[in-house]
């Protein structure tokens, strides 16, 4: 007989010690993540204090955060042309949406910008894009997914942090969730996802501290507001108007 079989109490202590070890590792990870987020908040707050809150300044902050995102870990199965996750709801901070919209306006031709607007409004017209149910049951692709040719993201370099964070270690799980039209637990690297998504949370928190109506919004719905209301960006930035209320995620 093994020692644990001879001594049930010893076996119980061993299991408890293993659990404590796992809990300790998880606690350290959470502490490091919290510290990393606190540092990010402090740096962004100081940056905005020094330069003010404007589209160019937010663009620089976004670029710096983007450059801080780690490469996908080894073992990730995501690859070009795989787009199951591009049929899910995307949340973003308001600064992300403002910067992305501004960059789209600056980088595309007038015809191209109108086409992007039509793509966004066509998706919005199909239903309530703020709900997971809409995306899961309709299998509607993101308006920026090029479904006609090679399944590539048209704004890949500008995509929100939520999109950068989403990844998988099992493509079959992604396909199953897509085909069944329901929420699915996707195997991934939780720490990578958390450290990437936190940039959106940092932007949201810091702008809220500065008195802006700041919260997570549905990416597509918020873009609809900007496409339909040319002055929405200035009203939020200059007057701190709550122009994105109808896009707020709850």
Phi, psi and omega in degrees: 000147179280160180303322181290328178290327180283333186228090180303327179294321178295320178298317180297318179296321180296316179296319180295320180296320178296317178296320179295323179296317178295317179298322180295318179295319179293322179296318179297319179298314179297321180294317179295319179296317179297321179293318179298318179292320179298319178296320179297318178298316182296316181294316180293318178301315179294321180296316179289327175297322184282327188243352182084172180254110179212168179301312179301320181292317177296325177297318178295317179299317178299317181297318179295318177296318181300319179292341180275348181291130180288157174293154178303137181294153175297135184109350175285137183261000180298138179207167182301131179095347176272122190222028179301318183287349178278013176240024181243162177293138179243127174258153181206162171280157179298318177302322177302313183296317180298315182292316180298314179299315180297318180292323177297318179295325183279329189264346183251160174287168178300320179294318179295321179295319178297321178296317178296320177299316180297321180297317180294312183293329177294322178291314180301324182293345183279340182163193183278098184286356179278349182258146174297324184302320180303309184291322183289318186275330181268344184053036179289128178284154172307140181298345180260010176269124180278086185280343185281338183235273192246018176056039180255153178281127182285343180236037188308315183287344181253358190302152180297163180295331177299320179290323179294328183282330186288129179201173184212152172250007181211099183294333178297323178294322179295315181295320180298315179298320179294313183291324181276345179064042180214161179298136183226139175286114182260122177299132182204186175258099187304322183293320178298315181297317182294318183287343176270316179294336186296336181296323176295319179294322179297314179300316180298313184293312184295318180293326176296320179296335179268010172092007178275146171292099191232124182196173178283137180236159171289125187303311184292317181297318180295322177295323176303316180300317180291319180294326183271340184230097186301330183268004185299319181298313180294322180296323179287315184287315187271323185251355182057038177282145182274065187281347183256016184304320183288351179256002185293135176271135180241000000 
